[in-house]
Amino acid sequence: QLGDVVCGDFDLGPAVGVTCRGVREIDQVDLSRSTITNDAVALGNSAVSPNVRSTVTLGSRSLLLTRTASPQSYSKVGDVITYQYTIQNASNVAVDGPFTVVDDQVGTIGACGSGPLVPGGTTSCTAPRTVTKADLDAGKITSNAYVYGDGATSPSVSLAITGQQTISSSKLYLPAIGR
């Protein structure tokens, strides 16, 4: 990666070493890959050292997940709530897809959104959930979700949706009114 690095012209005796350094600028391609790997050998007077490989990690991948629900409440069994999941690249390197969302109320949503995501970039997907009798009885649906992809996992995000119980009756009772 560096090309030739000239250390000088000198004789080295047995068990004597010298340190040589080279400099390489990091570019956007390196940041996107998040690592730089370099192979080096020393040459001199027909002697060749073994190859030495070194790898430098340039940053870590990081994802954030935000969620919304529509509607934000429910009133009967069979209502459908649509969750929207927005994935943001919170790191300084590109993060490749696919991204997978795991929601304890909806399940696993594979291939959520698309990548790669540049630093600060976002992508999103949606998933439906149908309200059950147990949800209506509980009066609230609380779900936890996180996203992962390309070696990064977001923190878990909680979202609660409130149930609205409605009372209906086919009979109407009116108070007696005296004469």
Coordinates of C-alpha atoms in Angstrom, one line a residue, residues 6-171:
V6 CA 14.0 3.7 1.6
C7 CA 15.5 3.4 5.0
G8 CA 19.1 4.5 4.1
D9 CA 22.4 2.9 3.0
F10 CA 24.2 1.2 5.9
D11 CA 25.5 -2.2 7.1
L12 CA 23.6 -4.1 9.7
G13 CA 25.6 -6.4 12.0
P14 CA 24.1 -9.7 13.3
A15 CA 21.0 -9.2 15.5
V16 CA 21.0 -5.4 14.8
G17 CA 17.7 -3.8 13.6
V18 CA 16.5 -0.6 12.2
T19 CA 13.1 1.0 12.1
C20 CA 11.8 2.5 8.9
R21 CA 8.5 4.4 8.5
G22 CA 6.2 5.3 5.7
V23 CA 3.2 7.5 5.6
R24 CA 0.0 6.9 3.6
E25 CA -3.1 9.2 3.5
I26 CA -6.4 7.7 4.3
D27 CA -9.2 8.3 1.7
Q28 CA -12.9 7.8 1.6
V29 CA -12.5 4.3 0.0
D30 CA -10.4 3.3 3.1
L31 CA -13.1 4.7 5.4
S32 CA -15.8 2.8 3.6
R33 CA -13.8 -0.4 3.9
S34 CA -13.0 0.5 7.6
T35 CA -9.6 -1.3 7.4
I36 CA -6.3 -0.9 5.7
T37 CA -4.1 -4.0 5.3
N38 CA -0.4 -3.6 4.5
D39 CA 2.2 -6.3 3.6
A40 CA 5.9 -5.5 4.0
V41 CA 9.3 -7.2 3.4
A42 CA 12.8 -5.9 3.9
L43 CA 15.3 -6.3 1.0
G44 CA 19.0 -5.8 1.1
N45 CA 22.2 -7.4 -0.3
S46 CA 20.3 -10.4 -1.6
A47 CA 18.6 -11.0 1.8
V48 CA 14.8 -10.9 2.0
S49 CA 12.9 -10.9 5.2
P50 CA 9.6 -12.8 5.8
N51 CA 6.4 -10.9 4.9
V52 CA 4.8 -9.0 7.7
R53 CA 1.1 -8.2 7.5
S54 CA -0.5 -5.5 9.5
T55 CA -4.1 -4.3 9.6
V56 CA -5.4 -1.0 11.0
T57 CA -9.1 -0.6 11.8
L58 CA -10.4 2.9 10.9
G59 CA -13.7 3.1 12.7
S60 CA -16.5 1.1 13.9
R61 CA -19.9 0.6 12.4
S62 CA -22.9 1.9 14.4
L63 CA -26.7 1.8 13.7
L64 CA -29.6 3.7 15.3
L65 CA -33.2 2.6 15.0
T66 CA -36.2 4.9 15.4
R67 CA -39.8 3.7 15.2
T68 CA -43.3 5.1 14.7
A69 CA -46.7 3.4 14.7
S70 CA -49.8 4.3 12.7
P71 CA -52.4 4.6 14.2
Q72 CA -51.1 5.3 17.6
S73 CA -54.0 3.6 19.3
Y74 CA -56.4 0.7 18.7
S75 CA -60.0 0.0 19.8
K76 CA -60.9 -3.5 18.5
V77 CA -59.6 -6.9 17.6
G78 CA -58.5 -6.9 14.0
D79 CA -57.3 -3.3 13.9
V80 CA -54.0 -3.2 12.0
I81 CA -51.1 -1.2 13.3
T82 CA -48.3 -0.4 10.8
Y83 CA -44.8 0.1 12.4
Q84 CA -42.3 2.1 10.5
Y85 CA -38.6 1.4 11.2
T86 CA -36.0 4.0 10.2
I87 CA -32.4 2.9 10.2
Q88 CA -29.6 5.5 10.5
N89 CA -25.9 5.0 10.0
A90 CA -24.5 6.6 13.1
S91 CA -20.8 5.9 12.3
N92 CA -18.1 7.5 10.2
V93 CA -17.9 4.7 7.7
A94 CA -20.3 3.3 5.2
V95 CA -22.5 0.4 6.4
D96 CA -23.6 -2.1 3.8
G97 CA -27.0 -3.8 3.8
P98 CA -29.0 -5.9 4.0
F99 CA -30.4 -4.8 7.4
T100 CA -32.6 -7.0 9.6
V101 CA -35.0 -5.7 12.2
V102 CA -36.0 -7.9 15.1
D103 CA -39.3 -6.8 16.8
D104 CA -40.7 -8.9 19.7
Q105 CA -44.3 -8.2 18.6
V106 CA -43.9 -8.4 14.8
G107 CA -41.0 -10.9 14.4
T108 CA -37.9 -10.7 12.2
I109 CA -38.1 -8.4 9.2
G110 CA -35.3 -9.4 6.7
A111 CA -34.0 -7.0 4.1
C112 CA -35.4 -3.9 5.8
G113 CA -34.4 -0.9 3.7
S114 CA -31.4 -0.9 1.4
G115 CA -27.7 -0.1 1.7
P116 CA -25.0 0.8 1.6
L117 CA -25.7 3.7 4.0
V118 CA -23.2 6.6 4.0
P119 CA -22.4 8.2 7.4
G120 CA -25.7 9.8 8.5
G121 CA -27.7 8.1 5.8
T122 CA -31.1 6.5 6.5
T123 CA -33.3 3.8 5.0
S124 CA -36.6 2.4 6.2
C125 CA -39.3 -0.3 6.0
T126 CA -42.7 -1.0 7.4
A127 CA -44.4 -4.0 8.9
P128 CA -48.1 -4.6 10.0
R129 CA -49.4 -6.1 13.2
T130 CA -53.0 -7.1 13.8
V131 CA -54.5 -6.4 17.2
T132 CA -55.6 -9.5 19.2
K133 CA -58.1 -10.1 22.0
A134 CA -55.1 -10.3 24.4
D135 CA -53.9 -6.9 23.3
L136 CA -57.4 -5.4 23.8
D137 CA -57.6 -6.9 27.3
A138 CA -54.1 -5.7 28.2
G139 CA -55.0 -2.1 27.1
K140 CA -51.5 -1.6 25.6
I141 CA -49.0 -3.1 23.2
T142 CA -45.4 -2.6 24.1
S143 CA -42.8 -3.8 21.7
N144 CA -39.0 -3.8 21.6
A145 CA -37.0 -3.8 18.4
Y146 CA -33.4 -3.5 17.2
V147 CA -31.7 -3.6 13.8
Y148 CA -28.5 -5.3 12.7
G149 CA -26.4 -5.5 9.6
D150 CA -22.8 -5.4 8.4
G151 CA -21.3 -6.1 11.8
A152 CA -23.3 -3.4 13.6
T153 CA -26.3 -3.8 16.0
S154 CA -28.4 -0.9 17.3
P155 CA -29.6 -0.5 20.8
S156 CA -33.1 -1.8 21.5
V157 CA -35.9 0.7 21.1
S158 CA -39.3 0.4 23.0
L159 CA -42.6 1.7 21.7
A160 CA -46.0 1.5 23.4
I161 CA -49.4 1.8 21.7
T162 CA -52.5 2.4 23.9
G163 CA -55.8 0.5 23.5
Q164 CA -59.1 2.4 23.6
Q165 CA -61.8 0.3 25.0
T166 CA -65.2 1.1 23.7
I167 CA -68.5 0.0 25.2
S168 CA -71.4 -0.8 23.0
S169 CA -74.8 -2.0 23.8
S170 CA -77.8 -2.8 21.7
K171 CA -80.2 -1.7 24.4

